[in-house]
PDB file of C-alpha atoms and ligand atoms in Angstrom:
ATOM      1  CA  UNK H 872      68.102 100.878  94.453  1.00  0.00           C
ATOM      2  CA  UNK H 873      71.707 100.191  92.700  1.00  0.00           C
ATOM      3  CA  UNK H 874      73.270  97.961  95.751  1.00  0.00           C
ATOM      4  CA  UNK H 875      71.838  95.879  97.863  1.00  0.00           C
ATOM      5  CA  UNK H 876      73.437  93.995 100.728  1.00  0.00           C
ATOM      6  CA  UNK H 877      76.749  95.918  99.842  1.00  0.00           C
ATOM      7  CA  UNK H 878      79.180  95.486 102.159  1.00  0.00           C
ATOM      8  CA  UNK H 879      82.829  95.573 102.448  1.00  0.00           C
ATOM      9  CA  UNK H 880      85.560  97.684 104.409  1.00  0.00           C
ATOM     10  CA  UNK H 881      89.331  98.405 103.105  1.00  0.00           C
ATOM     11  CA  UNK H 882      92.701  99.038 105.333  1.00  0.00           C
ATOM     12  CA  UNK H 883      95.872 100.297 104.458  1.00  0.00           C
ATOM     13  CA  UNK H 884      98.156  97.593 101.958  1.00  0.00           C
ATOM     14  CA  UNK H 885      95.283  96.437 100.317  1.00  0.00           C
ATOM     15  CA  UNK H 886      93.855  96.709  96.930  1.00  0.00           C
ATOM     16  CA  UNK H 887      89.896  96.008  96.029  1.00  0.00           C
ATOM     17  CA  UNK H 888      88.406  96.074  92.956  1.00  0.00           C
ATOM     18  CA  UNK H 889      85.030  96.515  91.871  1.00  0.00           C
ATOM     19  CA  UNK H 890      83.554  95.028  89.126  1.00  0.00           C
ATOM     20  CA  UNK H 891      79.975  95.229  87.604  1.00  0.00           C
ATOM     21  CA  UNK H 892      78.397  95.577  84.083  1.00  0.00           C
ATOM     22  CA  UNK H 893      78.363  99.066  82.541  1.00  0.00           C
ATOM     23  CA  UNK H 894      75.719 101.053  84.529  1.00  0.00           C
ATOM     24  CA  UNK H 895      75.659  98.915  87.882  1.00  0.00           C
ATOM     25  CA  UNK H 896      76.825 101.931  89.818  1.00  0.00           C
ATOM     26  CA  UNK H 897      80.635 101.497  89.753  1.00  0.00           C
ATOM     27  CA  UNK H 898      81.548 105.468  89.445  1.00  0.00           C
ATOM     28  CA  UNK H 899      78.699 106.382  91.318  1.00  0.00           C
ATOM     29  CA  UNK H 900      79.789 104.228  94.605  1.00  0.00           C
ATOM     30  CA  UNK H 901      82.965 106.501  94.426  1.00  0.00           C
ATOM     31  CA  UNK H 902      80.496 109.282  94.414  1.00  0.00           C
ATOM     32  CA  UNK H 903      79.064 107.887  97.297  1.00  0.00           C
ATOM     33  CA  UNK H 904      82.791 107.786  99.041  1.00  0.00           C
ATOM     34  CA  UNK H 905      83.800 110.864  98.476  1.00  0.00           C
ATOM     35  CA  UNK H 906      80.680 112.324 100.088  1.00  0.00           C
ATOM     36  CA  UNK H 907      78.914 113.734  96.860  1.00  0.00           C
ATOM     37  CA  UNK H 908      76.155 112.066  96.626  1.00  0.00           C
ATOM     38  CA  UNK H 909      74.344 110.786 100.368  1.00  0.00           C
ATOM     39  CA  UNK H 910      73.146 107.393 100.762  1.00  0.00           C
ATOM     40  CA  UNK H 911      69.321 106.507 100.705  1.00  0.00           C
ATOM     41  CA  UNK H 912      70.080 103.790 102.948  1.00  0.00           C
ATOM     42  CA  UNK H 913      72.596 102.274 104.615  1.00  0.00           C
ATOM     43  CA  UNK H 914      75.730 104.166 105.578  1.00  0.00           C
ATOM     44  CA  UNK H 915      79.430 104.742 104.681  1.00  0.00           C
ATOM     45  CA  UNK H 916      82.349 105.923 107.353  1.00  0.00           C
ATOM     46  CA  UNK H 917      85.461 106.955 105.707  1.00  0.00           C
ATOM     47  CA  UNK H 918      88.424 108.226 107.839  1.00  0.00           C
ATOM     48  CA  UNK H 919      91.033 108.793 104.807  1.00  0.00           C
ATOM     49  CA  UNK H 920      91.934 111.280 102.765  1.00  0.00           C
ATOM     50  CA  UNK H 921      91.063 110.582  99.692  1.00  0.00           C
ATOM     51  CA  UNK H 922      92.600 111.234  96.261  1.00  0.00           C
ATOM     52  CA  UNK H 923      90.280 109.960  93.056  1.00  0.00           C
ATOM     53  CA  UNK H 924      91.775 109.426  89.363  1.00  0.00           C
ATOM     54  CA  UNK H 925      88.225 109.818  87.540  1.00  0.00           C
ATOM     55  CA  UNK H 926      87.339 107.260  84.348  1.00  0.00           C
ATOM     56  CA  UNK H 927      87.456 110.473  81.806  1.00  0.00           C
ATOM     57  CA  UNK H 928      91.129 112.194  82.858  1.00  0.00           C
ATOM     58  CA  UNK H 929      89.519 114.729  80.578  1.00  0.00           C
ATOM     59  CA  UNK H 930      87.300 115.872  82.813  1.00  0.00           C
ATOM     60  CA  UNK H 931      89.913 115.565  85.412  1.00  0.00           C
ATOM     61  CA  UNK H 932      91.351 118.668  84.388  1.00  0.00           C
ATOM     62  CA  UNK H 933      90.103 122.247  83.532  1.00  0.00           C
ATOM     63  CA  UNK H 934      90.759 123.289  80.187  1.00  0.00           C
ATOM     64  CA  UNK H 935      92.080 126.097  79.948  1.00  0.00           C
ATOM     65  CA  UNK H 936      95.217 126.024  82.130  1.00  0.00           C
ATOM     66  CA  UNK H 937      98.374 123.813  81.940  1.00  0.00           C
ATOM     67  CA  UNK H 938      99.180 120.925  84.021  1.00  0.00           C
ATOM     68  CA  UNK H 939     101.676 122.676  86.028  1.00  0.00           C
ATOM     69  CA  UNK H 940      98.817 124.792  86.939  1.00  0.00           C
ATOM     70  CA  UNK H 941      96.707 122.144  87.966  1.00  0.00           C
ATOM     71  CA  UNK H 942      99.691 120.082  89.630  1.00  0.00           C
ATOM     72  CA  UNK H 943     101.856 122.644  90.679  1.00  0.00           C
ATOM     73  CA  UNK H 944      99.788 123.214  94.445  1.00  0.00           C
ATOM     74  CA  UNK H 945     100.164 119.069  95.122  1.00  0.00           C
ATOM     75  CA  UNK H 946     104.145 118.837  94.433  1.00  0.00           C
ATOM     76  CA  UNK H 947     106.001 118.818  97.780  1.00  0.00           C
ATOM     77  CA  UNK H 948     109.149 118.089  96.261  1.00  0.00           C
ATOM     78  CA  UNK H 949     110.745 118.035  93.036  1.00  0.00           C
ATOM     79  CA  UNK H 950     112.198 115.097  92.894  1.00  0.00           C
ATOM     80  CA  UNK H 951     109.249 113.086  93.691  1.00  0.00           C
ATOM     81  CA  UNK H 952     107.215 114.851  90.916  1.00  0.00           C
ATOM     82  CA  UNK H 953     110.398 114.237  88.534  1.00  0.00           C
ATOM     83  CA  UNK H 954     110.426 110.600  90.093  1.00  0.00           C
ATOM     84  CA  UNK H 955     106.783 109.851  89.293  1.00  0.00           C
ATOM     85  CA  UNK H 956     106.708 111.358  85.637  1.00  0.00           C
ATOM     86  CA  UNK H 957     109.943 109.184  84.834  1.00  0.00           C
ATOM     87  CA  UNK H 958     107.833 106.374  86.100  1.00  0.00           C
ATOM     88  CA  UNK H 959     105.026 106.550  84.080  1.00  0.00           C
ATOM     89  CA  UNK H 960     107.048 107.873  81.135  1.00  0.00           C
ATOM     90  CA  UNK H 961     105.703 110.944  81.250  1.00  0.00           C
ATOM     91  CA  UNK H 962     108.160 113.771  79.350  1.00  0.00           C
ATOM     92  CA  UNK H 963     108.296 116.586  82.126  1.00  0.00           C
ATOM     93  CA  UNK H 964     107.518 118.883  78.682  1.00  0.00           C
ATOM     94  CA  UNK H 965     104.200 117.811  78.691  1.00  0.00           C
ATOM     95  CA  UNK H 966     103.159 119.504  81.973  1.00  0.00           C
ATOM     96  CA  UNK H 967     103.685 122.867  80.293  1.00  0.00           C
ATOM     97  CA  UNK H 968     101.116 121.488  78.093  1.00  0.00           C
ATOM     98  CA  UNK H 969      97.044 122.197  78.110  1.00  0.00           C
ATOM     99  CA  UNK H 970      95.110 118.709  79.040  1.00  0.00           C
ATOM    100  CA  UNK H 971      93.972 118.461  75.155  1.00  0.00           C
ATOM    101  CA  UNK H 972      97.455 118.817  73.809  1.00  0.00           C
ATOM    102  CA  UNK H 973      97.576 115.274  75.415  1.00  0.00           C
ATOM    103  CA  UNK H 974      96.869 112.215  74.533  1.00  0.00           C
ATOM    104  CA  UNK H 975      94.183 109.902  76.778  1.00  0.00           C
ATOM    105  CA  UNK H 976      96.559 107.681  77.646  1.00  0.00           C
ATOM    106  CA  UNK H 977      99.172 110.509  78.700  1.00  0.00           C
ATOM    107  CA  UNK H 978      96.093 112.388  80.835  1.00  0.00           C
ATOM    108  CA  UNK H 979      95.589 109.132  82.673  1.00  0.00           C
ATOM    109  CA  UNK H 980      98.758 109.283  83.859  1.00  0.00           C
ATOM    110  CA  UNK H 981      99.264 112.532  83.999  1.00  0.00           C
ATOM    111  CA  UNK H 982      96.012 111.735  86.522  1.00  0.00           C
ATOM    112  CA  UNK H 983      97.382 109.405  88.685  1.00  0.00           C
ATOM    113  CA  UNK H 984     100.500 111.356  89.219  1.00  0.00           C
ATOM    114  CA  UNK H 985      98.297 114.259  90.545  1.00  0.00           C
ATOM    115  CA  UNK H 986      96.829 111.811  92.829  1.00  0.00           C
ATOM    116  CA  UNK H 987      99.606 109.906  94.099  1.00  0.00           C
ATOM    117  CA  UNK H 988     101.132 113.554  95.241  1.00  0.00           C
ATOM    118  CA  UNK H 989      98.300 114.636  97.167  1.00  0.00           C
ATOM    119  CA  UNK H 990      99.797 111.608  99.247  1.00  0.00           C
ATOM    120  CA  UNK H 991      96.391 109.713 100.030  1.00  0.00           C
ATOM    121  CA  UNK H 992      95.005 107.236 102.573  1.00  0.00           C
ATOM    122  CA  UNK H 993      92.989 105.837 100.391  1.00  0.00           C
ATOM    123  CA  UNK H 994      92.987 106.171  96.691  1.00  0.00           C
ATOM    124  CA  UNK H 995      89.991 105.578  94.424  1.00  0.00           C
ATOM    125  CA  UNK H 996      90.554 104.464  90.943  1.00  0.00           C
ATOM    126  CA  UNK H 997      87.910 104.047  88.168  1.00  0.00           C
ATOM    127  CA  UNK H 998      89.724 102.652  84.939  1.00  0.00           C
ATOM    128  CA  UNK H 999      92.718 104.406  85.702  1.00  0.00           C
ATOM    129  CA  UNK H1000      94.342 102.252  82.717  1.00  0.00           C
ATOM    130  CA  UNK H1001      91.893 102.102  80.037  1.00  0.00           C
ATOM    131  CA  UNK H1002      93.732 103.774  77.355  1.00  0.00           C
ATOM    132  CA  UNK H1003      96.977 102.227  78.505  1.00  0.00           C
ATOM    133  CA  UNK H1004      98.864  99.662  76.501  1.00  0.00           C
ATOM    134  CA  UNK H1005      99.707  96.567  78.340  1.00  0.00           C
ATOM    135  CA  UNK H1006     103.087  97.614  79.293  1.00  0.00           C
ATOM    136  CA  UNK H1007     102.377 100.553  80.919  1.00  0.00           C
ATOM    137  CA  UNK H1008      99.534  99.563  82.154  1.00  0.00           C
ATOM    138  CA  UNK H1009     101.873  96.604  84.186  1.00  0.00           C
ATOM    139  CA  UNK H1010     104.237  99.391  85.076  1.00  0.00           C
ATOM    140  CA  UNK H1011     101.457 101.890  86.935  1.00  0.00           C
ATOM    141  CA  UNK H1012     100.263  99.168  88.394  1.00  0.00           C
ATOM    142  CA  UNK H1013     103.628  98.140  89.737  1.00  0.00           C
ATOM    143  CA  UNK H1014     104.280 101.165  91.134  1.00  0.00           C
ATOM    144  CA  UNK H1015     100.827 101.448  92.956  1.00  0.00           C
ATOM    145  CA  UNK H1016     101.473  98.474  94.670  1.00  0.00           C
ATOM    146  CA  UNK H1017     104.860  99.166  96.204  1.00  0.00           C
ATOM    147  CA  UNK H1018     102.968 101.820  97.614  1.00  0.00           C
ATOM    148  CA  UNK H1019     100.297  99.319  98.940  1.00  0.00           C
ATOM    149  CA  UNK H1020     103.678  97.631 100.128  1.00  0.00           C
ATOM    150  CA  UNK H1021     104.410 100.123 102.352  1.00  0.00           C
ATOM    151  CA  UNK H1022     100.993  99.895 103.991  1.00  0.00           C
ATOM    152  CA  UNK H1023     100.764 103.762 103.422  1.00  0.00           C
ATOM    153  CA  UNK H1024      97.716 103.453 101.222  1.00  0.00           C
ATOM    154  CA  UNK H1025      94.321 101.456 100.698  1.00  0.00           C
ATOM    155  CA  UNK H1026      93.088 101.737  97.195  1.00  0.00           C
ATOM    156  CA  UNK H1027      89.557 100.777  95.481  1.00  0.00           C
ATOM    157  CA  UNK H1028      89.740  99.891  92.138  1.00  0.00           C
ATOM    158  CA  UNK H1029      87.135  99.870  88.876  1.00  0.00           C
ATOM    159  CA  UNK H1030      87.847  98.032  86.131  1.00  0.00           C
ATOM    160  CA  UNK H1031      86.397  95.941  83.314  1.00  0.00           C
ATOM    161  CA  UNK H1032      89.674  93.857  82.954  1.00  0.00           C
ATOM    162  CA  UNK H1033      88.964  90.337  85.207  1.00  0.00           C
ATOM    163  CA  UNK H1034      92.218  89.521  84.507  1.00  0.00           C
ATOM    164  CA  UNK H1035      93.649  92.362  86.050  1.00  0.00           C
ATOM    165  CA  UNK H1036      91.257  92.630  88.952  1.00  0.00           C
ATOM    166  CA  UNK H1037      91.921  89.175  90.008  1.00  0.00           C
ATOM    167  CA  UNK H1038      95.988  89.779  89.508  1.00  0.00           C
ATOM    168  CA  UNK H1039      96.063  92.436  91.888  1.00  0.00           C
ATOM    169  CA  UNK H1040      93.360  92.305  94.306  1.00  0.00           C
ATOM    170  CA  UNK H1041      92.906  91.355  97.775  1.00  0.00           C
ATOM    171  CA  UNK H1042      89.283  90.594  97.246  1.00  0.00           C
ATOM    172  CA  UNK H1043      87.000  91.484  93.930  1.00  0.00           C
ATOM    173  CA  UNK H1044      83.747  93.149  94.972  1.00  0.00           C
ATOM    174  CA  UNK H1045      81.208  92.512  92.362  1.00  0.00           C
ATOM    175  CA  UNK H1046      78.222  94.940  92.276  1.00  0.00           C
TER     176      UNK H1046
HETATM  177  N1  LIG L 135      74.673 112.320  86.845  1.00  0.00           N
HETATM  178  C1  LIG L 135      73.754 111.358  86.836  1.00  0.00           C
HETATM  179  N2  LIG L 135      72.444 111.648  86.928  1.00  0.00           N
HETATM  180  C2  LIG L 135      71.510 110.687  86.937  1.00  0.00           C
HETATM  181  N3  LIG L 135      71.780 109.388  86.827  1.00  0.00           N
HETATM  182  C3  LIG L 135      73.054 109.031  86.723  1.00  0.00           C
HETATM  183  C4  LIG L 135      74.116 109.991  86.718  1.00  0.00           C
HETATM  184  N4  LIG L 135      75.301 109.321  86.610  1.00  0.00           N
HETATM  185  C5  LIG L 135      74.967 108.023  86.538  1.00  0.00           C
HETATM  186  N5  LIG L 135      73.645 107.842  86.605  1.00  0.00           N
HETATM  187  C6  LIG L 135      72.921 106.554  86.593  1.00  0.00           C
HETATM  188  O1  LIG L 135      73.393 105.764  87.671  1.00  0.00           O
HETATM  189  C7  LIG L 135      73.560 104.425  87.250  1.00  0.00           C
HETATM  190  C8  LIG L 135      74.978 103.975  87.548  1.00  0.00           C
HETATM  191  O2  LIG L 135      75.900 104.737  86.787  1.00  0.00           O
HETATM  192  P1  LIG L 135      77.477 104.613  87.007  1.00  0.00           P
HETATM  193  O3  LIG L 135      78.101 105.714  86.204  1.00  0.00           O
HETATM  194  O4  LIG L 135      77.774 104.559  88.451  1.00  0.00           O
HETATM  195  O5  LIG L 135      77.763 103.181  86.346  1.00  0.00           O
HETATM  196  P2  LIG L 135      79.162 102.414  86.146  1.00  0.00           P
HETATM  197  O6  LIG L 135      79.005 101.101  86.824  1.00  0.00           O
HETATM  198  O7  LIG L 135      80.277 103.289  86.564  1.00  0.00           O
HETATM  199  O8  LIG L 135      79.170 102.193  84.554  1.00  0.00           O
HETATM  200  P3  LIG L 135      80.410 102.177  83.522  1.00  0.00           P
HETATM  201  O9  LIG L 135      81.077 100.840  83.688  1.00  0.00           O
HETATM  202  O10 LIG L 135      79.758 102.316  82.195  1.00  0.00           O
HETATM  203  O11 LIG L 135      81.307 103.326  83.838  1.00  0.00           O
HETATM  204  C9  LIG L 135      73.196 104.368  85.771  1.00  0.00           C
HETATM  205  O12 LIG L 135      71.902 103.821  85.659  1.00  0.00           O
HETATM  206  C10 LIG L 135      73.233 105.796  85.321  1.00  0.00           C
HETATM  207  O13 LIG L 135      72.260 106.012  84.336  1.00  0.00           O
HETATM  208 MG1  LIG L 136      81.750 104.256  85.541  1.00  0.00          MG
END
């Protein structure tokens, strides 16, 4: 069994992160949330839409077809897309890109700008800013929690970095 007496609930303007040693079940309780995998025991009710940004942005993508491709059915309006990419200093170039032409770093982004589009509830992110540097990893993070702000949004978050987790968090939930 990977959890046991997990239990914790999220609302709209707040941000939890979950921490846990490599292999404690992290990505696979976001599994769990988005309804692929079923619970053994226990249960789960979530009302949201979701969006995920997944810990590999590689696999985030397919491929074979450029980021416009892949982004081009979330974008409501221009501007916002233009708004997010400035935001995460993302050249609007690189969308005519495929996902390998970019770097890890870029795809990350690139990642959470998909997600942050589809306009979600709640918003699940595992390690969204691994391969950032520590400047842009500030500024994503910045601009995900105006959004908490707002109260528009609830977001679970996975990282390794306990300095970031306890900077941002309303509570740390350590599995
Ligand atoms: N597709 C899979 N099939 C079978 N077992 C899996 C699969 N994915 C993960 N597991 C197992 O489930 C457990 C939890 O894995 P999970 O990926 O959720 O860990 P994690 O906490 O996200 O780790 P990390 O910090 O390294 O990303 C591990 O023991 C792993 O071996
Ligand atoms: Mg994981």
């Amino acid at each position: 069994m990977l959890y046991k007496g997990l239990s914790f609930s999220l609302k709209k303007g707040e941000l939890k992160s979950v921490v846990g040693e490599s292999g404690a079940g992290k990505s696979t309780l976001f599994e769990l949330i988005l309804g692929n995998l079923k619970p053994l025991h226990g249960s789960l009710k979530v009302t949201s839409k979701i969006a995920q940004v997944f810990q590999d942005p590689y696999s985030s993508f397919h491929p074979s077809y450029t980021l416009l491709n892949q982004i081009k059915d979330v974008v409501i309006s221009l501007d916002q897309l233009d708004s997010y990419l400035e935001l995460l200093h993302l050249e609007p170039s690189l969308l005519r890109q495929l996902p390998h032409q970019l770097s890890g770093g870029q795809l990350q982004r690139a990642s959470i700008v998909r997600a942050m589009l589809m306009q979600p509830e709640l918003l699940l992110l595992d390690e969204p800013t691994s391969a950032l540097d520590n400047l842009i990893q500030l500024e994503v993070m910045q601009m995900l929690m105006k959004h908490l702000q707002k109260k528009e949004i609830g977001m679970l978050l996975i990282t390794h970095d306990a300095h970031l987790a306890s900077w941002c968090s309303d509570e740390i939930i350590t599995i």
